[in-house]
Amino acid sequence: MDAVDRRLLAELQADARLSYNELSRRVSLSAPAVAERVRRLEADGVISGYHAHVDPTRAGLPITALVQIQCYGPRCLLRDPEVATWPEVLQLHRVTGGACCVLLVAVPTMAEFEALCDRLGAYGQPSSSMILSSPVPWRPLAPR
Amino acid sequence: MDAVDRRLLAELQADARLSYNELSRRVSLSAPAVAERVRRLEADGVISGYHAHVDPTRAGLPITALVQIQCYGPRCLLRDPEVATWPEVLQLHRVTGGACCVLLVAVPTMAEFEALCDRLGAYGQPSSSMILSSPVPWRPLAPR
DNA sequence: GGTGAAATATGTAATTG
DNA sequence: CAATTACATATTTCACC
């Protein structure tokens, strides 16, 4: 991974819909050369995907929260592949510390959040932090 | 926002680089009609951006963590706009509960993580949960 | 990695239902 | 008023240097 690859990653993280033509202008390389580099970054798994980001509130999901769960050993949430498919679960991380895992969730109403907490309660003790605002909802990675 | 808009959001969240032509085939509409709907979703702020997602480990940032901070009132991290520009900070959420805010961070080495903790310590009491793995690093929103 | 030509995609404007 | 068609422009993708 050289300086040009890092430039390409920065541009595509900022705007995933840039054309190879526009990218080629920005990194001063021909379009085919850019296309080949990008395909290599995709094949190597450096780029894991291209995603439109949707504002949860404007999409009708104004309640977002970080939920830590202290799982009941054998009933651990991480052992149930079903949970990763729940539409409320935007992120799921296995972590060290008091909790077993942390979920970022988004729901339309408090009633649905309560129902989700009940469902999560089957796996362990949930502890929720409601998100008031997200000064940085996402930021591009600066590769080393 | 009708059913077609929701289809478009689903397709663009799954693959932000789809052409209007391909989108038009998938939702059974002409390309100009699709382009206009997408521009409306962008203008309305439903779509907040299009971003390539980069694998932190493959980009040389194998250490990721969730860091909660109990800020020292007046020195609150949220009052320093500088923090949002630190390249290690991938997400920053203001939350309810014991902590003032939660940060998702990524760094190349434990030594750099230690340095980051020191810097964060100026704002409040940090409590870190190291991320072991992310079964769901990101998932598309299902609008209501 | 660059170049040039063919195939494909995009943007605009006029037109239709 | 939103969607379609038609056409000019731009982009992607090959083959080849």
PDB file of C-alpha atoms (C1' of nucleotides) in Angstrom:
ATOM      1  CA  MET A   1       0.000   0.000   0.000  1.00  0.00           C
ATOM      2  CA  ASP A   2       1.649   3.177  -1.204  1.00  0.00           C
ATOM      3  CA  ALA A   3       0.778   6.876  -1.038  1.00  0.00           C
ATOM      4  CA  VAL A   4      -1.533   6.654  -4.079  1.00  0.00           C
ATOM      5  CA  ASP A   5      -3.553   3.833  -2.451  1.00  0.00           C
ATOM      6  CA  ARG A   6      -3.913   5.954   0.680  1.00  0.00           C
ATOM      7  CA  ARG A   7      -5.115   8.905  -1.420  1.00  0.00           C
ATOM      8  CA  LEU A   8      -7.650   6.637  -3.137  1.00  0.00           C
ATOM      9  CA  LEU A   9      -8.870   5.301   0.227  1.00  0.00           C
ATOM     10  CA  ALA A  10      -9.266   8.847   1.547  1.00  0.00           C
ATOM     11  CA  GLU A  11     -11.244   9.940  -1.529  1.00  0.00           C
ATOM     12  CA  LEU A  12     -13.508   6.881  -1.551  1.00  0.00           C
ATOM     13  CA  GLN A  13     -14.145   7.111   2.192  1.00  0.00           C
ATOM     14  CA  ALA A  14     -15.190  10.741   1.717  1.00  0.00           C
ATOM     15  CA  ASP A  15     -17.303  10.006  -1.382  1.00  0.00           C
ATOM     16  CA  ALA A  16     -17.861   6.409  -2.440  1.00  0.00           C
ATOM     17  CA  ARG A  17     -19.639   7.463  -5.639  1.00  0.00           C
ATOM     18  CA  LEU A  18     -16.671   9.225  -7.263  1.00  0.00           C
ATOM     19  CA  SER A  19     -16.076   7.946 -10.805  1.00  0.00           C
ATOM     20  CA  TYR A  20     -12.775   6.312 -11.734  1.00  0.00           C
ATOM     21  CA  ASN A  21     -12.362   9.232 -14.098  1.00  0.00           C
ATOM     22  CA  GLU A  22     -12.697  11.797 -11.314  1.00  0.00           C
ATOM     23  CA  LEU A  23     -10.462   9.688  -9.047  1.00  0.00           C
ATOM     24  CA  SER A  24      -7.856   9.506 -11.802  1.00  0.00           C
ATOM     25  CA  ARG A  25      -7.819  13.304 -12.000  1.00  0.00           C
ATOM     26  CA  ARG A  26      -7.460  13.662  -8.236  1.00  0.00           C
ATOM     27  CA  VAL A  27      -4.547  11.226  -7.905  1.00  0.00           C
ATOM     28  CA  SER A  28      -2.953  12.104 -11.259  1.00  0.00           C
ATOM     29  CA  LEU A  29      -3.102   8.629 -12.758  1.00  0.00           C
ATOM     30  CA  SER A  30      -4.951   7.161 -15.738  1.00  0.00           C
ATOM     31  CA  ALA A  31      -8.478   5.835 -15.179  1.00  0.00           C
ATOM     32  CA  PRO A  32      -7.579   2.177 -15.930  1.00  0.00           C
ATOM     33  CA  ALA A  33      -4.670   2.341 -13.470  1.00  0.00           C
ATOM     34  CA  VAL A  34      -7.026   3.717 -10.793  1.00  0.00           C
ATOM     35  CA  ALA A  35      -9.645   1.054 -11.516  1.00  0.00           C
ATOM     36  CA  GLU A  36      -7.039  -1.692 -11.138  1.00  0.00           C
ATOM     37  CA  ARG A  37      -5.761  -0.293  -7.823  1.00  0.00           C
ATOM     38  CA  VAL A  38      -9.280   0.032  -6.422  1.00  0.00           C
ATOM     39  CA  ARG A  39     -10.127  -3.533  -7.487  1.00  0.00           C
ATOM     40  CA  ARG A  40      -6.958  -4.738  -5.747  1.00  0.00           C
ATOM     41  CA  LEU A  41      -7.910  -2.878  -2.533  1.00  0.00           C
ATOM     42  CA  GLU A  42     -11.347  -4.533  -2.720  1.00  0.00           C
ATOM     43  CA  ALA A  43      -9.900  -8.011  -3.409  1.00  0.00           C
ATOM     44  CA  ASP A  44      -7.401  -7.626  -0.527  1.00  0.00           C
ATOM     45  CA  GLY A  45     -10.273  -6.781   1.824  1.00  0.00           C
ATOM     46  CA  VAL A  46      -8.885  -3.329   2.648  1.00  0.00           C
ATOM     47  CA  ILE A  47     -12.119  -1.879   1.266  1.00  0.00           C
ATOM     48  CA  SER A  48     -14.898  -3.959   2.835  1.00  0.00           C
ATOM     49  CA  GLY A  49     -17.777  -2.239   1.021  1.00  0.00           C
ATOM     50  CA  TYR A  50     -19.386   0.967  -0.204  1.00  0.00           C
ATOM     51  CA  HIS A  51     -22.380   2.142   1.792  1.00  0.00           C
ATOM     52  CA  ALA A  52     -24.856   5.008   1.684  1.00  0.00           C
ATOM     53  CA  HIS A  53     -25.221   6.388   5.220  1.00  0.00           C
ATOM     54  CA  VAL A  54     -28.769   7.119   6.297  1.00  0.00           C
ATOM     55  CA  ASP A  55     -29.712   9.572   9.054  1.00  0.00           C
ATOM     56  CA  PRO A  56     -31.557   7.455  11.657  1.00  0.00           C
ATOM     57  CA  THR A  57     -33.875  10.276  12.788  1.00  0.00           C
ATOM     58  CA  ARG A  58     -34.856  11.242   9.244  1.00  0.00           C
ATOM     59  CA  ALA A  59     -35.445   7.578   8.460  1.00  0.00           C
ATOM     60  CA  GLY A  60     -37.949   7.298  11.315  1.00  0.00           C
ATOM     61  CA  LEU A  61     -35.583   5.777  13.900  1.00  0.00           C
ATOM     62  CA  PRO A  62     -35.010   8.649  16.356  1.00  0.00           C
ATOM     63  CA  ILE A  63     -34.151   6.468  19.356  1.00  0.00           C
ATOM     64  CA  THR A  64     -30.531   5.245  19.260  1.00  0.00           C
ATOM     65  CA  ALA A  65     -28.614   3.668  22.110  1.00  0.00           C
ATOM     66  CA  LEU A  66     -25.480   1.818  23.087  1.00  0.00           C
ATOM     67  CA  VAL A  67     -26.388  -1.332  24.999  1.00  0.00           C
ATOM     68  CA  GLN A  68     -23.797  -3.302  26.938  1.00  0.00           C
ATOM     69  CA  ILE A  69     -24.659  -6.875  27.857  1.00  0.00           C
ATOM     70  CA  GLN A  70     -23.146  -9.006  30.579  1.00  0.00           C
ATOM     71  CA  CYS A  71     -24.064 -12.358  29.127  1.00  0.00           C
ATOM     72  CA  TYR A  72     -25.133 -15.422  31.122  1.00  0.00           C
ATOM     73  CA  GLY A  73     -22.138 -17.576  30.044  1.00  0.00           C
ATOM     74  CA  PRO A  74     -23.701 -20.422  28.035  1.00  0.00           C
ATOM     75  CA  ARG A  75     -26.594 -18.232  26.772  1.00  0.00           C
ATOM     76  CA  CYS A  76     -24.163 -15.651  25.415  1.00  0.00           C
ATOM     77  CA  LEU A  77     -25.645 -13.379  22.779  1.00  0.00           C
ATOM     78  CA  LEU A  78     -22.579 -13.921  20.609  1.00  0.00           C
ATOM     79  CA  ARG A  79     -23.459 -17.612  20.269  1.00  0.00           C
ATOM     80  CA  ASP A  80     -26.825 -16.840  18.705  1.00  0.00           C
ATOM     81  CA  PRO A  81     -26.242 -15.878  15.054  1.00  0.00           C
ATOM     82  CA  GLU A  82     -29.882 -14.725  14.927  1.00  0.00           C
ATOM     83  CA  VAL A  83     -29.115 -11.528  16.867  1.00  0.00           C
ATOM     84  CA  ALA A  84     -26.817 -10.215  14.105  1.00  0.00           C
ATOM     85  CA  THR A  85     -29.824 -10.282  11.762  1.00  0.00           C
ATOM     86  CA  TRP A  86     -32.140  -8.183  13.966  1.00  0.00           C
ATOM     87  CA  PRO A  87     -32.799  -4.956  12.043  1.00  0.00           C
ATOM     88  CA  GLU A  88     -32.466  -2.835  15.217  1.00  0.00           C
ATOM     89  CA  VAL A  89     -28.826  -3.891  15.656  1.00  0.00           C
ATOM     90  CA  LEU A  90     -26.597  -1.487  13.697  1.00  0.00           C
ATOM     91  CA  GLN A  91     -23.332  -2.622  15.247  1.00  0.00           C
ATOM     92  CA  LEU A  92     -22.275  -5.509  17.485  1.00  0.00           C
ATOM     93  CA  HIS A  93     -18.850  -5.595  19.096  1.00  0.00           C
ATOM     94  CA  ARG A  94     -17.345  -8.237  21.404  1.00  0.00           C
ATOM     95  CA  VAL A  95     -15.436  -6.383  24.096  1.00  0.00           C
ATOM     96  CA  THR A  96     -13.222  -6.837  27.145  1.00  0.00           C
ATOM     97  CA  GLY A  97     -14.230  -5.512  30.523  1.00  0.00           C
ATOM     98  CA  GLY A  98     -17.381  -5.897  32.584  1.00  0.00           C
ATOM     99  CA  ALA A  99     -19.593  -6.455  29.558  1.00  0.00           C
ATOM    100  CA  CYS A 100     -19.477  -9.283  27.043  1.00  0.00           C
ATOM    101  CA  CYS A 101     -20.567  -7.198  24.073  1.00  0.00           C
ATOM    102  CA  VAL A 102     -21.828  -3.763  23.084  1.00  0.00           C
ATOM    103  CA  LEU A 103     -24.619  -3.111  20.589  1.00  0.00           C
ATOM    104  CA  LEU A 104     -25.463   0.091  18.757  1.00  0.00           C
ATOM    105  CA  VAL A 105     -29.221  -0.025  18.181  1.00  0.00           C
ATOM    106  CA  ALA A 106     -31.821   2.206  16.487  1.00  0.00           C
ATOM    107  CA  VAL A 107     -35.613   2.016  16.965  1.00  0.00           C
ATOM    108  CA  PRO A 108     -38.645   4.153  16.062  1.00  0.00           C
ATOM    109  CA  THR A 109     -40.159   4.434  19.550  1.00  0.00           C
ATOM    110  CA  MET A 110     -39.390   3.952  23.218  1.00  0.00           C
ATOM    111  CA  ALA A 111     -41.972   1.176  23.258  1.00  0.00           C
ATOM    112  CA  GLU A 112     -39.951  -0.714  20.669  1.00  0.00           C
ATOM    113  CA  PHE A 113     -36.771   0.000  22.621  1.00  0.00           C
ATOM    114  CA  GLU A 114     -38.391  -1.518  25.709  1.00  0.00           C
ATOM    115  CA  ALA A 115     -39.359  -4.601  23.686  1.00  0.00           C
ATOM    116  CA  LEU A 116     -35.792  -4.881  22.391  1.00  0.00           C
ATOM    117  CA  CYS A 117     -34.409  -4.648  25.953  1.00  0.00           C
ATOM    118  CA  ASP A 118     -36.729  -7.499  26.929  1.00  0.00           C
ATOM    119  CA  ARG A 119     -35.466  -9.615  24.043  1.00  0.00           C
ATOM    120  CA  LEU A 120     -31.846  -8.812  24.914  1.00  0.00           C
ATOM    121  CA  GLY A 121     -32.548  -9.630  28.566  1.00  0.00           C
ATOM    122  CA  ALA A 122     -32.817 -13.296  27.594  1.00  0.00           C
ATOM    123  CA  TYR A 123     -29.057 -13.377  26.936  1.00  0.00           C
ATOM    124  CA  GLY A 124     -27.754 -11.395  29.888  1.00  0.00           C
ATOM    125  CA  GLN A 125     -27.979  -8.250  31.954  1.00  0.00           C
ATOM    126  CA  PRO A 126     -28.375  -5.263  29.584  1.00  0.00           C
ATOM    127  CA  SER A 127     -27.197  -1.771  30.479  1.00  0.00           C
ATOM    128  CA  SER A 128     -28.321   0.986  28.115  1.00  0.00           C
ATOM    129  CA  SER A 129     -26.835   4.391  27.371  1.00  0.00           C
ATOM    130  CA  MET A 130     -29.252   6.449  25.278  1.00  0.00           C
ATOM    131  CA  ILE A 131     -27.507   8.474  22.559  1.00  0.00           C
ATOM    132  CA  LEU A 132     -28.403  12.177  22.888  1.00  0.00           C
ATOM    133  CA  SER A 133     -26.435  13.246  19.830  1.00  0.00           C
ATOM    134  CA  SER A 134     -23.518  12.010  17.722  1.00  0.00           C
ATOM    135  CA  PRO A 135     -20.949  14.769  17.154  1.00  0.00           C
ATOM    136  CA  VAL A 136     -19.010  12.210  15.070  1.00  0.00           C
ATOM    137  CA  PRO A 137     -21.412   9.567  13.726  1.00  0.00           C
ATOM    138  CA  TRP A 138     -18.665   8.237  11.435  1.00  0.00           C
ATOM    139  CA  ARG A 139     -15.194   9.279  10.330  1.00  0.00           C
ATOM    140  CA  PRO A 140     -12.801   7.948   7.676  1.00  0.00           C
ATOM    141  CA  LEU A 141      -9.879   5.759   8.746  1.00  0.00           C
ATOM    142  CA  ALA A 142      -6.380   7.148   8.280  1.00  0.00           C
ATOM    143  CA  PRO A 143      -4.365   4.028   7.302  1.00  0.00           C
ATOM    144  CA  ARG A 144      -0.829   3.510   8.665  1.00  0.00           C
TER     145      ARG A 144
ATOM    146  CA  MET B   1     -41.036   8.407   1.460  1.00  0.00           C
ATOM    147  CA  ASP B   2     -42.696   5.549  -0.387  1.00  0.00           C
ATOM    148  CA  ALA B   3     -41.814   1.926  -1.063  1.00  0.00           C
ATOM    149  CA  VAL B   4     -39.576   2.830  -4.021  1.00  0.00           C
ATOM    150  CA  ASP B   5     -37.532   5.234  -1.858  1.00  0.00           C
ATOM    151  CA  ARG B   6     -37.096   2.482   0.721  1.00  0.00           C
ATOM    152  CA  ARG B   7     -35.930   0.069  -2.000  1.00  0.00           C
ATOM    153  CA  LEU B   8     -33.439   2.683  -3.233  1.00  0.00           C
ATOM    154  CA  LEU B   9     -32.141   3.255   0.309  1.00  0.00           C
ATOM    155  CA  ALA B  10     -31.701  -0.491   0.798  1.00  0.00           C
ATOM    156  CA  GLU B  11     -29.811  -0.871  -2.493  1.00  0.00           C
ATOM    157  CA  LEU B  12     -27.552   2.152  -1.882  1.00  0.00           C
ATOM    158  CA  GLN B  13     -26.810   1.103   1.692  1.00  0.00           C
ATOM    159  CA  ALA B  14     -25.782  -2.328   0.398  1.00  0.00           C
ATOM    160  CA  ASP B  15     -23.753  -0.927  -2.518  1.00  0.00           C
ATOM    161  CA  ALA B  16     -23.231   2.820  -2.765  1.00  0.00           C
ATOM    162  CA  ARG B  17     -21.524   2.517  -6.148  1.00  0.00           C
ATOM    163  CA  LEU B  18     -24.513   1.136  -8.057  1.00  0.00           C
ATOM    164  CA  SER B  19     -25.163   3.152 -11.231  1.00  0.00           C
ATOM    165  CA  TYR B  20     -28.491   4.902 -11.708  1.00  0.00           C
ATOM    166  CA  ASN B  21     -28.930   2.575 -14.642  1.00  0.00           C
ATOM    167  CA  GLU B  22     -28.540  -0.534 -12.480  1.00  0.00           C
ATOM    168  CA  LEU B  23     -30.737   1.018  -9.752  1.00  0.00           C
ATOM    169  CA  SER B  24     -33.402   1.772 -12.357  1.00  0.00           C
ATOM    170  CA  ARG B  25     -33.430  -1.899 -13.366  1.00  0.00           C
ATOM    171  CA  ARG B  26     -33.706  -3.063  -9.753  1.00  0.00           C
ATOM    172  CA  VAL B  27     -36.611  -0.802  -8.841  1.00  0.00           C
ATOM    173  CA  SER B  28     -38.267  -0.930 -12.287  1.00  0.00           C
ATOM    174  CA  LEU B  29     -38.128   2.807 -12.997  1.00  0.00           C
ATOM    175  CA  SER B  30     -36.309   4.911 -15.606  1.00  0.00           C
ATOM    176  CA  ALA B  31     -32.802   6.157 -14.800  1.00  0.00           C
ATOM    177  CA  PRO B  32     -33.764   9.872 -14.699  1.00  0.00           C
ATOM    178  CA  ALA B  33     -36.626   9.113 -12.302  1.00  0.00           C
ATOM    179  CA  VAL B  34     -34.232   7.211 -10.041  1.00  0.00           C
ATOM    180  CA  ALA B  35     -31.644   9.993 -10.193  1.00  0.00           C
ATOM    181  CA  GLU B  36     -34.246  12.554  -9.163  1.00  0.00           C
ATOM    182  CA  ARG B  37     -35.463  10.449  -6.229  1.00  0.00           C
ATOM    183  CA  VAL B  38     -31.915   9.873  -5.016  1.00  0.00           C
ATOM    184  CA  ARG B  39     -31.131  13.592  -5.261  1.00  0.00           C
ATOM    185  CA  ARG B  40     -34.254  14.324  -3.226  1.00  0.00           C
ATOM    186  CA  LEU B  41     -33.199  11.819  -0.537  1.00  0.00           C
ATOM    187  CA  GLU B  42     -29.787  13.523  -0.441  1.00  0.00           C
ATOM    188  CA  ALA B  43     -31.278  17.038  -0.302  1.00  0.00           C
ATOM    189  CA  ASP B  44     -33.683  16.001   2.480  1.00  0.00           C
ATOM    190  CA  GLY B  45     -30.732  14.678   4.496  1.00  0.00           C
ATOM    191  CA  VAL B  46     -32.072  11.132   4.576  1.00  0.00           C
ATOM    192  CA  ILE B  47     -28.871  10.056   2.824  1.00  0.00           C
ATOM    193  CA  SER B  48     -26.055  11.763   4.726  1.00  0.00           C
ATOM    194  CA  GLY B  49     -23.218  10.496   2.507  1.00  0.00           C
ATOM    195  CA  TYR B  50     -21.630   7.648   0.575  1.00  0.00           C
ATOM    196  CA  HIS B  51     -18.589   6.069   2.173  1.00  0.00           C
ATOM    197  CA  ALA B  52     -16.139   3.299   1.381  1.00  0.00           C
ATOM    198  CA  HIS B  53     -15.673   1.184   4.522  1.00  0.00           C
ATOM    199  CA  VAL B  54     -12.105   0.222   5.304  1.00  0.00           C
ATOM    200  CA  ASP B  55     -11.106  -2.774   7.425  1.00  0.00           C
ATOM    201  CA  PRO B  56      -9.164  -1.261  10.370  1.00  0.00           C
ATOM    202  CA  THR B  57      -6.852  -4.260  10.800  1.00  0.00           C
ATOM    203  CA  ARG B  58      -5.961  -4.442   7.100  1.00  0.00           C
ATOM    204  CA  ALA B  59      -5.379  -0.689   7.122  1.00  0.00           C
ATOM    205  CA  GLY B  60      -2.784  -1.024   9.894  1.00  0.00           C
ATOM    206  CA  LEU B  61      -5.058  -0.093  12.816  1.00  0.00           C
ATOM    207  CA  PRO B  62      -5.575  -3.429  14.603  1.00  0.00           C
ATOM    208  CA  ILE B  63      -6.352  -1.941  18.027  1.00  0.00           C
ATOM    209  CA  THR B  64      -9.951  -0.732  18.305  1.00  0.00           C
ATOM    210  CA  ALA B  65     -11.790   0.179  21.491  1.00  0.00           C
ATOM    211  CA  LEU B  66     -14.891   1.781  22.929  1.00  0.00           C
ATOM    212  CA  VAL B  67     -13.916   4.436  25.443  1.00  0.00           C
ATOM    213  CA  GLN B  68     -16.443   5.936  27.855  1.00  0.00           C
ATOM    214  CA  ILE B  69     -15.545   9.231  29.482  1.00  0.00           C
ATOM    215  CA  GLN B  70     -16.974  10.726  32.656  1.00  0.00           C
ATOM    216  CA  CYS B  71     -16.086  14.326  31.914  1.00  0.00           C
ATOM    217  CA  TYR B  72     -14.953  16.862  34.491  1.00  0.00           C
ATOM    218  CA  GLY B  73     -17.955  19.207  34.033  1.00  0.00           C
ATOM    219  CA  PRO B  74     -16.461  22.423  32.617  1.00  0.00           C
ATOM    220  CA  ARG B  75     -13.604  20.576  30.827  1.00  0.00           C
ATOM    221  CA  CYS B  76     -16.089  18.329  29.018  1.00  0.00           C
ATOM    222  CA  LEU B  77     -14.683  16.687  25.904  1.00  0.00           C
ATOM    223  CA  LEU B  78     -17.826  17.658  23.984  1.00  0.00           C
ATOM    224  CA  ARG B  79     -16.957  21.335  24.429  1.00  0.00           C
ATOM    225  CA  ASP B  80     -13.615  20.931  22.641  1.00  0.00           C
ATOM    226  CA  PRO B  81     -14.301  20.784  18.881  1.00  0.00           C
ATOM    227  CA  GLU B  82     -10.680  19.698  18.411  1.00  0.00           C
ATOM    228  CA  VAL B  83     -11.382  16.156  19.628  1.00  0.00           C
ATOM    229  CA  ALA B  84     -13.765  15.460  16.736  1.00  0.00           C
ATOM    230  CA  THR B  85     -10.835  16.031  14.357  1.00  0.00           C
ATOM    231  CA  TRP B  86      -8.448  13.515  15.979  1.00  0.00           C
ATOM    232  CA  PRO B  87      -7.858  10.780  13.393  1.00  0.00           C
ATOM    233  CA  GLU B  88      -8.107   8.029  16.052  1.00  0.00           C
ATOM    234  CA  VAL B  89     -11.732   8.962  16.813  1.00  0.00           C
ATOM    235  CA  LEU B  90     -14.021   7.032  14.438  1.00  0.00           C
ATOM    236  CA  GLN B  91     -17.237   7.792  16.299  1.00  0.00           C
ATOM    237  CA  LEU B  92     -18.222  10.113  19.136  1.00  0.00           C
ATOM    238  CA  HIS B  93     -21.609   9.854  20.835  1.00  0.00           C
ATOM    239  CA  ARG B  94     -23.028  11.916  23.680  1.00  0.00           C
ATOM    240  CA  VAL B  95     -24.877   9.530  25.982  1.00  0.00           C
ATOM    241  CA  THR B  96     -26.991   9.299  29.098  1.00  0.00           C
ATOM    242  CA  GLY B  97     -25.895   7.283  32.111  1.00  0.00           C
ATOM    243  CA  GLY B  98     -22.679   7.227  34.101  1.00  0.00           C
ATOM    244  CA  ALA B  99     -20.566   8.433  31.194  1.00  0.00           C
ATOM    245  CA  CYS B 100     -20.757  11.745  29.353  1.00  0.00           C
ATOM    246  CA  CYS B 101     -19.743  10.350  25.969  1.00  0.00           C
ATOM    247  CA  VAL B 102     -18.524   7.216  24.238  1.00  0.00           C
ATOM    248  CA  LEU B 103     -15.806   7.116  21.592  1.00  0.00           C
ATOM    249  CA  LEU B 104     -15.012   4.387  19.081  1.00  0.00           C
ATOM    250  CA  VAL B 105     -11.269   4.637  18.437  1.00  0.00           C
ATOM    251  CA  ALA B 106      -8.732   2.824  16.235  1.00  0.00           C
ATOM    252  CA  VAL B 107      -4.931   2.923  16.628  1.00  0.00           C
ATOM    253  CA  PRO B 108      -1.935   1.023  15.202  1.00  0.00           C
ATOM    254  CA  THR B 109      -0.323   0.005  18.502  1.00  0.00           C
ATOM    255  CA  MET B 110      -0.997  -0.333  22.213  1.00  0.00           C
ATOM    256  CA  ALA B 111       1.611   2.370  22.788  1.00  0.00           C
ATOM    257  CA  GLU B 112      -0.476   4.786  20.714  1.00  0.00           C
ATOM    258  CA  PHE B 113      -3.595   3.664  22.557  1.00  0.00           C
ATOM    259  CA  GLU B 114      -1.896   4.482  25.841  1.00  0.00           C
ATOM    260  CA  ALA B 115      -0.977   7.931  24.518  1.00  0.00           C
ATOM    261  CA  LEU B 116      -4.575   8.481  23.403  1.00  0.00           C
ATOM    262  CA  CYS B 117      -5.865   7.491  26.860  1.00  0.00           C
ATOM    263  CA  ASP B 118      -3.501  10.061  28.380  1.00  0.00           C
ATOM    264  CA  ARG B 119      -4.826  12.760  26.058  1.00  0.00           C
ATOM    265  CA  LEU B 120      -8.436  11.789  26.831  1.00  0.00           C
ATOM    266  CA  GLY B 121      -7.627  11.795  30.550  1.00  0.00           C
ATOM    267  CA  ALA B 122      -7.380  15.590  30.383  1.00  0.00           C
ATOM    268  CA  TYR B 123     -11.157  15.800  29.865  1.00  0.00           C
ATOM    269  CA  GLY B 124     -12.398  13.209  32.346  1.00  0.00           C
ATOM    270  CA  GLN B 125     -12.109   9.702  33.689  1.00  0.00           C
ATOM    271  CA  PRO B 126     -11.786   7.304  30.707  1.00  0.00           C
ATOM    272  CA  SER B 127     -12.948   3.683  30.875  1.00  0.00           C
ATOM    273  CA  SER B 128     -11.892   1.510  27.938  1.00  0.00           C
ATOM    274  CA  SER B 129     -13.419  -1.666  26.525  1.00  0.00           C
ATOM    275  CA  MET B 130     -11.094  -3.224  23.952  1.00  0.00           C
ATOM    276  CA  ILE B 131     -12.895  -4.623  20.915  1.00  0.00           C
ATOM    277  CA  LEU B 132     -11.996  -8.303  20.410  1.00  0.00           C
ATOM    278  CA  SER B 133     -14.061  -8.689  17.247  1.00  0.00           C
ATOM    279  CA  SER B 134     -17.011  -7.037  15.547  1.00  0.00           C
ATOM    280  CA  PRO B 135     -19.618  -9.610  14.457  1.00  0.00           C
ATOM    281  CA  VAL B 136     -21.607  -6.665  13.040  1.00  0.00           C
ATOM    282  CA  PRO B 137     -19.239  -3.786  12.214  1.00  0.00           C
ATOM    283  CA  TRP B 138     -22.052  -2.002  10.349  1.00  0.00           C
ATOM    284  CA  ARG B 139     -25.556  -2.797   9.143  1.00  0.00           C
ATOM    285  CA  PRO B 140     -28.014  -0.943   6.891  1.00  0.00           C
ATOM    286  CA  LEU B 141     -30.898   0.964   8.494  1.00  0.00           C
ATOM    287  CA  ALA B 142     -34.404  -0.311   7.848  1.00  0.00           C
ATOM    288  CA  PRO B 143     -36.457   2.953   7.616  1.00  0.00           C
ATOM    289  CA  ARG B 144     -39.945   3.119   9.172  1.00  0.00           C
TER     290      ARG B 144
ATOM    291  C1'  DG C   1       1.103   2.204 -16.036  1.00  0.00           C
ATOM    292  C1'  DG C   2      -0.544   4.736 -20.537  1.00  0.00           C
ATOM    293  C1'  DT C   3      -3.444   5.200 -24.869  1.00  0.00           C
ATOM    294  C1'  DG C   4      -7.324   4.915 -27.901  1.00  0.00           C
ATOM    295  C1'  DA C   5     -11.728   2.941 -29.469  1.00  0.00           C
ATOM    296  C1'  DA C   6     -16.101   0.576 -28.446  1.00  0.00           C
ATOM    297  C1'  DA C   7     -19.728  -0.180 -25.100  1.00  0.00           C
ATOM    298  C1'  DT C   8     -22.165   1.695 -21.346  1.00  0.00           C
ATOM    299  C1'  DA C   9     -23.867   5.208 -18.229  1.00  0.00           C
ATOM    300  C1'  DT C  10     -25.272   9.987 -17.088  1.00  0.00           C
ATOM    301  C1'  DG C  11     -27.560  14.559 -17.492  1.00  0.00           C
ATOM    302  C1'  DT C  12     -30.702  17.593 -19.788  1.00  0.00           C
ATOM    303  C1'  DA C  13     -34.699  18.929 -22.172  1.00  0.00           C
ATOM    304  C1'  DA C  14     -38.821  18.061 -24.488  1.00  0.00           C
ATOM    305  C1'  DT C  15     -42.937  15.166 -24.099  1.00  0.00           C
ATOM    306  C1'  DT C  16     -46.417  12.262 -22.293  1.00  0.00           C
ATOM    307  C1'  DG C  17     -49.940  10.347 -19.067  1.00  0.00           C
TER     308       DG C  17
ATOM    309  C1'  DC D   1     -46.432  16.643 -11.225  1.00  0.00           C
ATOM    310  C1'  DA D   2     -43.798  12.729 -11.728  1.00  0.00           C
ATOM    311  C1'  DA D   3     -42.142   9.469 -15.226  1.00  0.00           C
ATOM    312  C1'  DT D   4     -40.579   8.499 -19.905  1.00  0.00           C
ATOM    313  C1'  DT D   5     -38.108   9.104 -24.158  1.00  0.00           C
ATOM    314  C1'  DA D   6     -34.354  10.923 -26.972  1.00  0.00           C
ATOM    315  C1'  DC D   7     -29.970  12.790 -27.535  1.00  0.00           C
ATOM    316  C1'  DA D   8     -25.489  14.899 -26.302  1.00  0.00           C
ATOM    317  C1'  DT D   9     -21.792  14.259 -22.996  1.00  0.00           C
ATOM    318  C1'  DA D  10     -19.017  11.560 -19.857  1.00  0.00           C
ATOM    319  C1'  DT D  11     -17.312   7.266 -18.105  1.00  0.00           C
ATOM    320  C1'  DT D  12     -15.904   2.422 -18.111  1.00  0.00           C
ATOM    321  C1'  DT D  13     -13.650  -1.281 -20.170  1.00  0.00           C
ATOM    322  C1'  DC D  14     -10.936  -3.613 -23.457  1.00  0.00           C
ATOM    323  C1'  DA D  15      -7.033  -4.539 -26.375  1.00  0.00           C
ATOM    324  C1'  DC D  16      -2.471  -3.155 -27.136  1.00  0.00           C
ATOM    325  C1'  DC D  17       2.038  -0.382 -26.478  1.00  0.00           C
TER     326       DC D  17
END
